[in-house]
PDB file of C-alpha atoms and ligand atoms in Angstrom:
ATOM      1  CA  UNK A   1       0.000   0.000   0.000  1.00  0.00           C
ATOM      2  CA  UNK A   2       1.673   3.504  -0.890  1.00  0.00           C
ATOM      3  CA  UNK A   3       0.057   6.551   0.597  1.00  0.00           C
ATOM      4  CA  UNK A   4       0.653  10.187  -0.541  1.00  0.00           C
ATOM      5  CA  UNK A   5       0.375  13.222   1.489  1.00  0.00           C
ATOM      6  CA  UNK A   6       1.244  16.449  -0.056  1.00  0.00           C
ATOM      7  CA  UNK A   7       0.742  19.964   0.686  1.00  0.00           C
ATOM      8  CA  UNK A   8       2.237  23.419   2.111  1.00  0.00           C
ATOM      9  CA  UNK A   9       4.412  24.049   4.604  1.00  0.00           C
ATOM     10  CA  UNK A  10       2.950  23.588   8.101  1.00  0.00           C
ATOM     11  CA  UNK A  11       0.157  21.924   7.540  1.00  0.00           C
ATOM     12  CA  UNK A  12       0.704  19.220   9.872  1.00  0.00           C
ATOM     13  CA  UNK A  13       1.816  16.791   7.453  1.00  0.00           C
ATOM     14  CA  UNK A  14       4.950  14.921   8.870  1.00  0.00           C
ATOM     15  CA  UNK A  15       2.917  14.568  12.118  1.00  0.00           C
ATOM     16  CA  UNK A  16      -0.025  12.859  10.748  1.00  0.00           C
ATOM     17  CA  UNK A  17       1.916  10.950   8.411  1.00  0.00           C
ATOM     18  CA  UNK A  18       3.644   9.580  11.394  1.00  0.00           C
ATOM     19  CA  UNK A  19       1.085   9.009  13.546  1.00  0.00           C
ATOM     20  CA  UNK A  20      -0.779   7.269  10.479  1.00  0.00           C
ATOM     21  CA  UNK A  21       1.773   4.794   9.771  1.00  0.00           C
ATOM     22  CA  UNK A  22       1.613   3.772  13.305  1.00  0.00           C
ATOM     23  CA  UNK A  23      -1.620   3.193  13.295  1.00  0.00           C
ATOM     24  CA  UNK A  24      -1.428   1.063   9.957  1.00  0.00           C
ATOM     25  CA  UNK A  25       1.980  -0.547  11.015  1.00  0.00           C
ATOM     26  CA  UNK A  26       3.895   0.467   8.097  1.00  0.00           C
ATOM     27  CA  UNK A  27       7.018   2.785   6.931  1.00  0.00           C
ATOM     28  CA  UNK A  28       6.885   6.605   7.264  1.00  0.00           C
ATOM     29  CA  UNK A  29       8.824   8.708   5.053  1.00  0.00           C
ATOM     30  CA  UNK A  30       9.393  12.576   5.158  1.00  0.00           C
ATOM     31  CA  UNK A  31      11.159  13.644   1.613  1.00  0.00           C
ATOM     32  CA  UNK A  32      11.143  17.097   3.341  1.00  0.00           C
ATOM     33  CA  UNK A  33      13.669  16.025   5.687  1.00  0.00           C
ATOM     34  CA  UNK A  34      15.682  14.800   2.496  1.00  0.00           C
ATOM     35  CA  UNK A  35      15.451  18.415   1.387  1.00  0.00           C
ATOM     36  CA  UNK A  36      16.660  20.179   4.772  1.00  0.00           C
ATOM     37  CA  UNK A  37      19.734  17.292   4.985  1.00  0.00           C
ATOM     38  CA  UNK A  38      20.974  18.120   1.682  1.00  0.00           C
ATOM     39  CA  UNK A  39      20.392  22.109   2.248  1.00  0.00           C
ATOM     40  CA  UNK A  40      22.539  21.332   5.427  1.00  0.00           C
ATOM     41  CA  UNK A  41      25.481  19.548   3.266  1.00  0.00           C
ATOM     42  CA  UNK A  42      25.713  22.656   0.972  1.00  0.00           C
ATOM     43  CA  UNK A  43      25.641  24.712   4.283  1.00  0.00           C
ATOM     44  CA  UNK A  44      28.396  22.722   5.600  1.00  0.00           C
ATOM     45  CA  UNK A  45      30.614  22.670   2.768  1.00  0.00           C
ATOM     46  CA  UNK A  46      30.423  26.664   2.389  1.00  0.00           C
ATOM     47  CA  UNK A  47      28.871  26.262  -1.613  1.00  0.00           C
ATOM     48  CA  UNK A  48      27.239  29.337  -2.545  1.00  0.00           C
ATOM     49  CA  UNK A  49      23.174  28.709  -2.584  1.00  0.00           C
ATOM     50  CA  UNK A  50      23.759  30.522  -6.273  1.00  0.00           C
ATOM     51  CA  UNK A  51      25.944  27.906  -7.700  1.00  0.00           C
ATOM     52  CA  UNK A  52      23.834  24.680  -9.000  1.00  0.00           C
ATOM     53  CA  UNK A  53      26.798  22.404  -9.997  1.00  0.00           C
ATOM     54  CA  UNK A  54      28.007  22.461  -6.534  1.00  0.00           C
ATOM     55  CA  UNK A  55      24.558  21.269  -4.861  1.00  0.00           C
ATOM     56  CA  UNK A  56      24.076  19.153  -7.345  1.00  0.00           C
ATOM     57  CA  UNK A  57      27.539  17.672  -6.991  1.00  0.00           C
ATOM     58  CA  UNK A  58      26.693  17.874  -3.745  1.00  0.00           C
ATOM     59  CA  UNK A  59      23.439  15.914  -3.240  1.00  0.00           C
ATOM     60  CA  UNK A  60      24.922  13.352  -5.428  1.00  0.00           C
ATOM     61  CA  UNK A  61      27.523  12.643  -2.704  1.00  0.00           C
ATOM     62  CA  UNK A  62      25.153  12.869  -0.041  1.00  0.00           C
ATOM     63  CA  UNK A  63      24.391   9.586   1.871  1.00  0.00           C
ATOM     64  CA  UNK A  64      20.995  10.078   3.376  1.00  0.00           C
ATOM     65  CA  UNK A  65      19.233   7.719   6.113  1.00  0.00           C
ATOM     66  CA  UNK A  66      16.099   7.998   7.652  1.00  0.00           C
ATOM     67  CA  UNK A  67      15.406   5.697  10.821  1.00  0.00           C
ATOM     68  CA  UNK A  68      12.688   5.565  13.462  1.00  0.00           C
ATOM     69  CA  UNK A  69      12.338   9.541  13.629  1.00  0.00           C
ATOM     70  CA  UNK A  70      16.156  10.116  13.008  1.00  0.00           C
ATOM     71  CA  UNK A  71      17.764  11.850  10.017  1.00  0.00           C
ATOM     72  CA  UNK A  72      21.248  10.766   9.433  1.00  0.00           C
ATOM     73  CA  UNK A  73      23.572  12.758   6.962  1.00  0.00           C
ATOM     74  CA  UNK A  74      26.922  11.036   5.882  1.00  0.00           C
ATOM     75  CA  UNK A  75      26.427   8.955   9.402  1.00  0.00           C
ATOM     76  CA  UNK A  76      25.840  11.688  11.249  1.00  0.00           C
ATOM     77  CA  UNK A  77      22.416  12.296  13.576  1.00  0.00           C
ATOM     78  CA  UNK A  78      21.335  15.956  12.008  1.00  0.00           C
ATOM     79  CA  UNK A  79      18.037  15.485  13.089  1.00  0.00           C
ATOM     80  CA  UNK A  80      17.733  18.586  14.868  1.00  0.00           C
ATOM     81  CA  UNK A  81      20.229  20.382  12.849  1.00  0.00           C
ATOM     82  CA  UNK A  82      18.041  20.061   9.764  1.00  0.00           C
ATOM     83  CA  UNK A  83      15.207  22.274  11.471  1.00  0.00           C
ATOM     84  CA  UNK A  84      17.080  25.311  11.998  1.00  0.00           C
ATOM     85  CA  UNK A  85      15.350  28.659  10.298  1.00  0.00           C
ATOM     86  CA  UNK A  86      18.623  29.146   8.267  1.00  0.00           C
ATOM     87  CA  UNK A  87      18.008  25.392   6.734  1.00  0.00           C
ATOM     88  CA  UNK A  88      14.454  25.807   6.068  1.00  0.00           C
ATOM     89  CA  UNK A  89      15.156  29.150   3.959  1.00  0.00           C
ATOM     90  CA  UNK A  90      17.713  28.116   1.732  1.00  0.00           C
ATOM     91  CA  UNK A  91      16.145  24.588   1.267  1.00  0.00           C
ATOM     92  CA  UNK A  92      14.065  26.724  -0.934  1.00  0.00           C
ATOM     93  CA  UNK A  93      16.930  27.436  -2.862  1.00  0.00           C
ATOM     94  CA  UNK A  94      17.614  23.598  -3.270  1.00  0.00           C
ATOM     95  CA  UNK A  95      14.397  21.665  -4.050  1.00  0.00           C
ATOM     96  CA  UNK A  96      13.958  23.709  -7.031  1.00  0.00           C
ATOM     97  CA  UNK A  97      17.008  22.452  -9.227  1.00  0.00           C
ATOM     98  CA  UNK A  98      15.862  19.358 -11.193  1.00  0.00           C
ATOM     99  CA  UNK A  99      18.782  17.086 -10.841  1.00  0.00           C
ATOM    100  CA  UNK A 100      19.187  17.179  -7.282  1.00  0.00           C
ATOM    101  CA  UNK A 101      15.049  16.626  -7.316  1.00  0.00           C
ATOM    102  CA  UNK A 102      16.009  13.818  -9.616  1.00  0.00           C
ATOM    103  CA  UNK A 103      18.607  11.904  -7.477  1.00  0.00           C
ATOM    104  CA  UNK A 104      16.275  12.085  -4.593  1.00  0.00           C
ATOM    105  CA  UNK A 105      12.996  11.278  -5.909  1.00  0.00           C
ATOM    106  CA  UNK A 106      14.739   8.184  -7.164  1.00  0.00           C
ATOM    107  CA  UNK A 107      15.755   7.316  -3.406  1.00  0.00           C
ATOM    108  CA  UNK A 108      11.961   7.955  -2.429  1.00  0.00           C
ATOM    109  CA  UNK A 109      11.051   5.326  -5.139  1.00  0.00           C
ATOM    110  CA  UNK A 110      13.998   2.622  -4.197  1.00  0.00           C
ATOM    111  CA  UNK A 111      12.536   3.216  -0.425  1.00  0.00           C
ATOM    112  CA  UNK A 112       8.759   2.528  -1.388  1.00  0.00           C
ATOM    113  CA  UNK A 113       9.582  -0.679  -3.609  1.00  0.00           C
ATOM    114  CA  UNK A 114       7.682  -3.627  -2.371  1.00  0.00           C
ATOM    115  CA  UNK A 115       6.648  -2.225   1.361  1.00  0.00           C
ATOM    116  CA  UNK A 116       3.826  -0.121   2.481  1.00  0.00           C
ATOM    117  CA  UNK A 117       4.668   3.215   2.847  1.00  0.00           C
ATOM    118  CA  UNK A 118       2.915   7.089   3.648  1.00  0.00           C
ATOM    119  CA  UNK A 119       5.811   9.836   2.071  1.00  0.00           C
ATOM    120  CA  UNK A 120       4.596  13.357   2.718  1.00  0.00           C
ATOM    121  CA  UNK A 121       6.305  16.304   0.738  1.00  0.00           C
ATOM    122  CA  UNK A 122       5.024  18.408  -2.044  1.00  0.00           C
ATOM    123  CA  UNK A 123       5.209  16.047  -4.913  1.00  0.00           C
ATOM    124  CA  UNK A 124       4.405  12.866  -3.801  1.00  0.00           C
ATOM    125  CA  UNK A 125       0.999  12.296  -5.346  1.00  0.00           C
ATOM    126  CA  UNK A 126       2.144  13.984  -8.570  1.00  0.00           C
ATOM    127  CA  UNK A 127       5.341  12.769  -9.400  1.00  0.00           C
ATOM    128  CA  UNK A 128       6.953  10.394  -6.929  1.00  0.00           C
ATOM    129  CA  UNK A 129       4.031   8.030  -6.704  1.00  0.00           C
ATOM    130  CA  UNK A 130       1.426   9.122  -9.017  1.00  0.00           C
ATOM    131  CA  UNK A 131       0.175   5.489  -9.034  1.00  0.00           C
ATOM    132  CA  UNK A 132      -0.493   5.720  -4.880  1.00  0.00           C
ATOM    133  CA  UNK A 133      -3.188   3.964  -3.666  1.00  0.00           C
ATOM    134  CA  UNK A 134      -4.768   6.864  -1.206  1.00  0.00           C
ATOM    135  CA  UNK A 135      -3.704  10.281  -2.181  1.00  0.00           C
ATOM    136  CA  UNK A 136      -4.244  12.989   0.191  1.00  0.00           C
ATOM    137  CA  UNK A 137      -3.961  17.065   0.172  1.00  0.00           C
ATOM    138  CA  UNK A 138      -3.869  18.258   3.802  1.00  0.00           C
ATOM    139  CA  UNK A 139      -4.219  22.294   3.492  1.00  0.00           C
ATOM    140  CA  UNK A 140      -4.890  25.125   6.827  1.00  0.00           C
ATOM    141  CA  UNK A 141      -4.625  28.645   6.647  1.00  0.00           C
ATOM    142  CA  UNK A 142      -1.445  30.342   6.687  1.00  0.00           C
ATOM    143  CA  UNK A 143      -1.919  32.243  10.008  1.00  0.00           C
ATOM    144  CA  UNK A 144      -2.778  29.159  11.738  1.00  0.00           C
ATOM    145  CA  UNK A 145       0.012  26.969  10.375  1.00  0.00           C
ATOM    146  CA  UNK A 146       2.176  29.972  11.271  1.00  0.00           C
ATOM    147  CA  UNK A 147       0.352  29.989  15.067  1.00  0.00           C
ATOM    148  CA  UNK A 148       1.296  25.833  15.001  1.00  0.00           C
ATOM    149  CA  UNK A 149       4.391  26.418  13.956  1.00  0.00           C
ATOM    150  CA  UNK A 150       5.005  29.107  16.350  1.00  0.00           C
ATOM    151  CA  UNK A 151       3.936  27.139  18.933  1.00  0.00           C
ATOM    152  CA  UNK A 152       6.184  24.179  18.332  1.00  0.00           C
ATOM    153  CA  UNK A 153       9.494  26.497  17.646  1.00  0.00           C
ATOM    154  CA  UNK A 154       8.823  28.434  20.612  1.00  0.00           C
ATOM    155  CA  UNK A 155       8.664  25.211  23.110  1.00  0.00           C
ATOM    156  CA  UNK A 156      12.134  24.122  21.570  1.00  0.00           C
ATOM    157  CA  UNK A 157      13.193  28.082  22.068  1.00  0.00           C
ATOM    158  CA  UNK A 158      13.396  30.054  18.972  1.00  0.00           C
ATOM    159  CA  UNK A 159      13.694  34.267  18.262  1.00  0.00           C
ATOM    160  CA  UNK A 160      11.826  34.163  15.737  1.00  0.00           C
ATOM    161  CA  UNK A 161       8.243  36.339  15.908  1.00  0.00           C
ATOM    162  CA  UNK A 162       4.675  34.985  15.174  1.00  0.00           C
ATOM    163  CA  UNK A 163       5.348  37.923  11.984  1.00  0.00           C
ATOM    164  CA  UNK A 164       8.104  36.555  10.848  1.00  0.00           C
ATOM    165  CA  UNK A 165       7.033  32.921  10.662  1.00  0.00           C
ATOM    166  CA  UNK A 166       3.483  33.909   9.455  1.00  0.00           C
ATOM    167  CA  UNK A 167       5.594  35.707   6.449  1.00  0.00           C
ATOM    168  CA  UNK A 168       8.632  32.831   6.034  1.00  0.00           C
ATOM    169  CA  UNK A 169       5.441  30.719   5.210  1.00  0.00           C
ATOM    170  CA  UNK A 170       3.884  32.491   2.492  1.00  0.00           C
ATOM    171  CA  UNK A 171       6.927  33.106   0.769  1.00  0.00           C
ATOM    172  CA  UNK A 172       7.108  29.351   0.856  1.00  0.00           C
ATOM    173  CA  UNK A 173       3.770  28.702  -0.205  1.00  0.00           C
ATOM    174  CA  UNK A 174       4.901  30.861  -3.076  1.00  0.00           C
ATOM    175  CA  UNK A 175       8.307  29.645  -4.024  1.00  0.00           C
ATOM    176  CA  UNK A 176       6.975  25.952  -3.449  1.00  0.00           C
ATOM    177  CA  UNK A 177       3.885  26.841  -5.659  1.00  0.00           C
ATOM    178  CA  UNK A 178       5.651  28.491  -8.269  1.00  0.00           C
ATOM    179  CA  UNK A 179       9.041  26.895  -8.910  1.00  0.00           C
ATOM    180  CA  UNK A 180       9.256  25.084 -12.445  1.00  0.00           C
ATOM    181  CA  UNK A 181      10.356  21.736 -11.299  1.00  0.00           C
ATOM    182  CA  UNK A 182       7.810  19.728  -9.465  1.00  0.00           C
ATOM    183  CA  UNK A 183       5.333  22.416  -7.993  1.00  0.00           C
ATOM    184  CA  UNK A 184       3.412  21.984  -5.100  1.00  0.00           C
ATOM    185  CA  UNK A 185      -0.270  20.708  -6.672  1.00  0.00           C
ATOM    186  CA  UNK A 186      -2.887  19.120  -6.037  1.00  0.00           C
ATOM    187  CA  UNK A 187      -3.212  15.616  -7.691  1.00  0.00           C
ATOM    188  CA  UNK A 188      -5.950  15.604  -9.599  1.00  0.00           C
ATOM    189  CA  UNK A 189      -7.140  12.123  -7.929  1.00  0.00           C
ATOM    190  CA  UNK A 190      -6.260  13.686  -3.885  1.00  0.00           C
ATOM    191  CA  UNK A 191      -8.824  13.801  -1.631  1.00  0.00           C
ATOM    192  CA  UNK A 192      -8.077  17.620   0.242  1.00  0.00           C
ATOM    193  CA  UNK A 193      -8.515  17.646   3.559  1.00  0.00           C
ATOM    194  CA  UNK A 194      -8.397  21.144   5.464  1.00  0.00           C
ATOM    195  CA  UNK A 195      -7.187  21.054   8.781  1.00  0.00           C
ATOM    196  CA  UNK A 196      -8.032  24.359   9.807  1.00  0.00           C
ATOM    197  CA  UNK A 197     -10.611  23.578  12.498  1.00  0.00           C
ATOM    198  CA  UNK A 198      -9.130  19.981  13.262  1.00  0.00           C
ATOM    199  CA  UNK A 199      -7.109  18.458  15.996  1.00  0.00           C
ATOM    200  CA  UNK A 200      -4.136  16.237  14.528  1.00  0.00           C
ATOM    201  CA  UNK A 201      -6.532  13.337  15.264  1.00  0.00           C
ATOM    202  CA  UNK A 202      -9.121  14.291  14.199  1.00  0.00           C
ATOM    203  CA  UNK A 203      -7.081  14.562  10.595  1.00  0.00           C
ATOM    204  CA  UNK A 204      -5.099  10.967  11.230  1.00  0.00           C
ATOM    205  CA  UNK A 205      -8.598   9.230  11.676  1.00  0.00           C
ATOM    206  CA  UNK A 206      -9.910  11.135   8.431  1.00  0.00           C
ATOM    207  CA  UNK A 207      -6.860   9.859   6.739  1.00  0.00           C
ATOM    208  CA  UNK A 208      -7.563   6.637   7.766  1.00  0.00           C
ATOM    209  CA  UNK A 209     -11.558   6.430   7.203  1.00  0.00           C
ATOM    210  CA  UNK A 210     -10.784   6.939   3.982  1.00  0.00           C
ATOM    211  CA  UNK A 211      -8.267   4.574   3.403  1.00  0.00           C
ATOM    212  CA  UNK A 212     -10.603   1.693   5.278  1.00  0.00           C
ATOM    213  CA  UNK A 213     -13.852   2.824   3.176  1.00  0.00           C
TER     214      UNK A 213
HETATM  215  O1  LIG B   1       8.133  19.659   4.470  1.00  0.00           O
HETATM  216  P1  LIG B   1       9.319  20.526   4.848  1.00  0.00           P
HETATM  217  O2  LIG B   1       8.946  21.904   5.324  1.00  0.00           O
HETATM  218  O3  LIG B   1      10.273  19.837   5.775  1.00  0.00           O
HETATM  219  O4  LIG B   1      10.103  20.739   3.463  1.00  0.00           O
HETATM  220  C1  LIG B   1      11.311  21.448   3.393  1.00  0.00           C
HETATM  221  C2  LIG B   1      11.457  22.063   2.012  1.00  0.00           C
HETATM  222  O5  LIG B   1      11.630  21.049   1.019  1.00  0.00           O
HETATM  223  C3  LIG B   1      10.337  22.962   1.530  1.00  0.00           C
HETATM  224  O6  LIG B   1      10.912  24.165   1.034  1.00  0.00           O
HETATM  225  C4  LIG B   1       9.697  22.219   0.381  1.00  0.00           C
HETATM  226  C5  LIG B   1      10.733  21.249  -0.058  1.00  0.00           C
HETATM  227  N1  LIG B   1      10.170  19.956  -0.431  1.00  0.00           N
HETATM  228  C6  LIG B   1      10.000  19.685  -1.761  1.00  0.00           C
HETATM  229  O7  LIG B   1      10.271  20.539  -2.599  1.00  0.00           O
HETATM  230  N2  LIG B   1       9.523  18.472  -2.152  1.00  0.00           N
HETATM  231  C7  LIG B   1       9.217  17.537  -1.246  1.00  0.00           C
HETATM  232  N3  LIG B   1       8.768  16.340  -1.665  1.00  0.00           N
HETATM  233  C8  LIG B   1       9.364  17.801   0.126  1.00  0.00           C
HETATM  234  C9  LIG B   1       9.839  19.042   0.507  1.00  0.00           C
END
């Protein structure tokens, strides 16, 4: 069974993707963390976020892992590291180019051969998986996603304003939305779901009504 979950930044996916797949007993995989580790490499090896052959070069030499909630980069645990505000802005800068999109998209398909995965991202229904068996859209406002995320930076401790996460999201939206390679759509086949006015479980079960109907 493959299950897509796409949609914009802060919607909730990762955390009712998670909490589906362990309600369903299968494999969980966030391709936005995939994103963020490579964003971190280019980071890390002081490449300018202008120059393309370097990330690509880059992400090609990357050797991603993703294990029971744990994000390992070249061996390393950069699970937290991959969060950071700096790594979510220029990992705008890095899932538009096509070739690094390329090299990880094929990972994402190596990982769902023969199990039963949920991926969430921005592309899963559309291009990763287009032949998923449950497709889902999971949308909310942009001043509540920026309240939720808000709320969870701020427990971890973060300077950043409700403002300035509230705008860091739209220009998201926008850049995810608009960028050539692999937008952030709808599938035409995904049931949208708009979490607005739910509780996370009140989503998961949703997700999963559907998928037993
Ligand atoms: O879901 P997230 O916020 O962790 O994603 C981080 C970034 O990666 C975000 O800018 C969108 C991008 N992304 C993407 O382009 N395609 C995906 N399948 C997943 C994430």
């Amino acid at each position: 069974m493959q299950i897509a979950i796409d949609g914009p930044a802060g919607a909730g996916k990762s955390t009712i993707a998670k909490l589906v797949a362990k309600k369903l007993g299968i494999t969980y995989l966030d391709t936005g963390a995939m994103y963020r580790a490579v964003t971190l490499a280019v980071m890390r090896q002081g490449a300018d976020f202008s120059d393309s052959a370097a990330m690509i070069r880059i992400a090609g030499e990357c050797d991603i892992a993703l294990s029971d909630d744990h994000v390992f980069l070249n061996g390393e645990d950069v699970t937290d590291a991959i969060r950071t505000p700096e790594v979510s802005k220029h990992t705008s800068d890095v899932a538009p180019i096509a070739e690094i999109r390329d090299i990880l998209v094929e990972e994402q398909r190596r990982i769902a051969e023969g199990t039963s995965v949920i991926m969430d991202g921005r592309d899963i229904g559309s291009v990763v998986l287009p032949g998923a068996d449950y497709k889902f859209y999971l949308d909310a406002d942009a001043a509540v996603r920026a309240e939720r995320r808000y709320k969870e930076l701020s427990e971890k401790g973060t300077d950043q304003t409700l403002e300035e996460i509230h705008r860091d999201i739209i220009k998201r939206d926008y850049n995810d939305m608009h960028r050539e390679s692999s937008p952030l759509v709808k599938a035409d086949d995904a049931v949208v779901i708009d979490s607005t006015p739910l509780g996370i479980d009140e989503v998961a079960q949703t997700i999963i009504s559907h998928i037993q109907a």
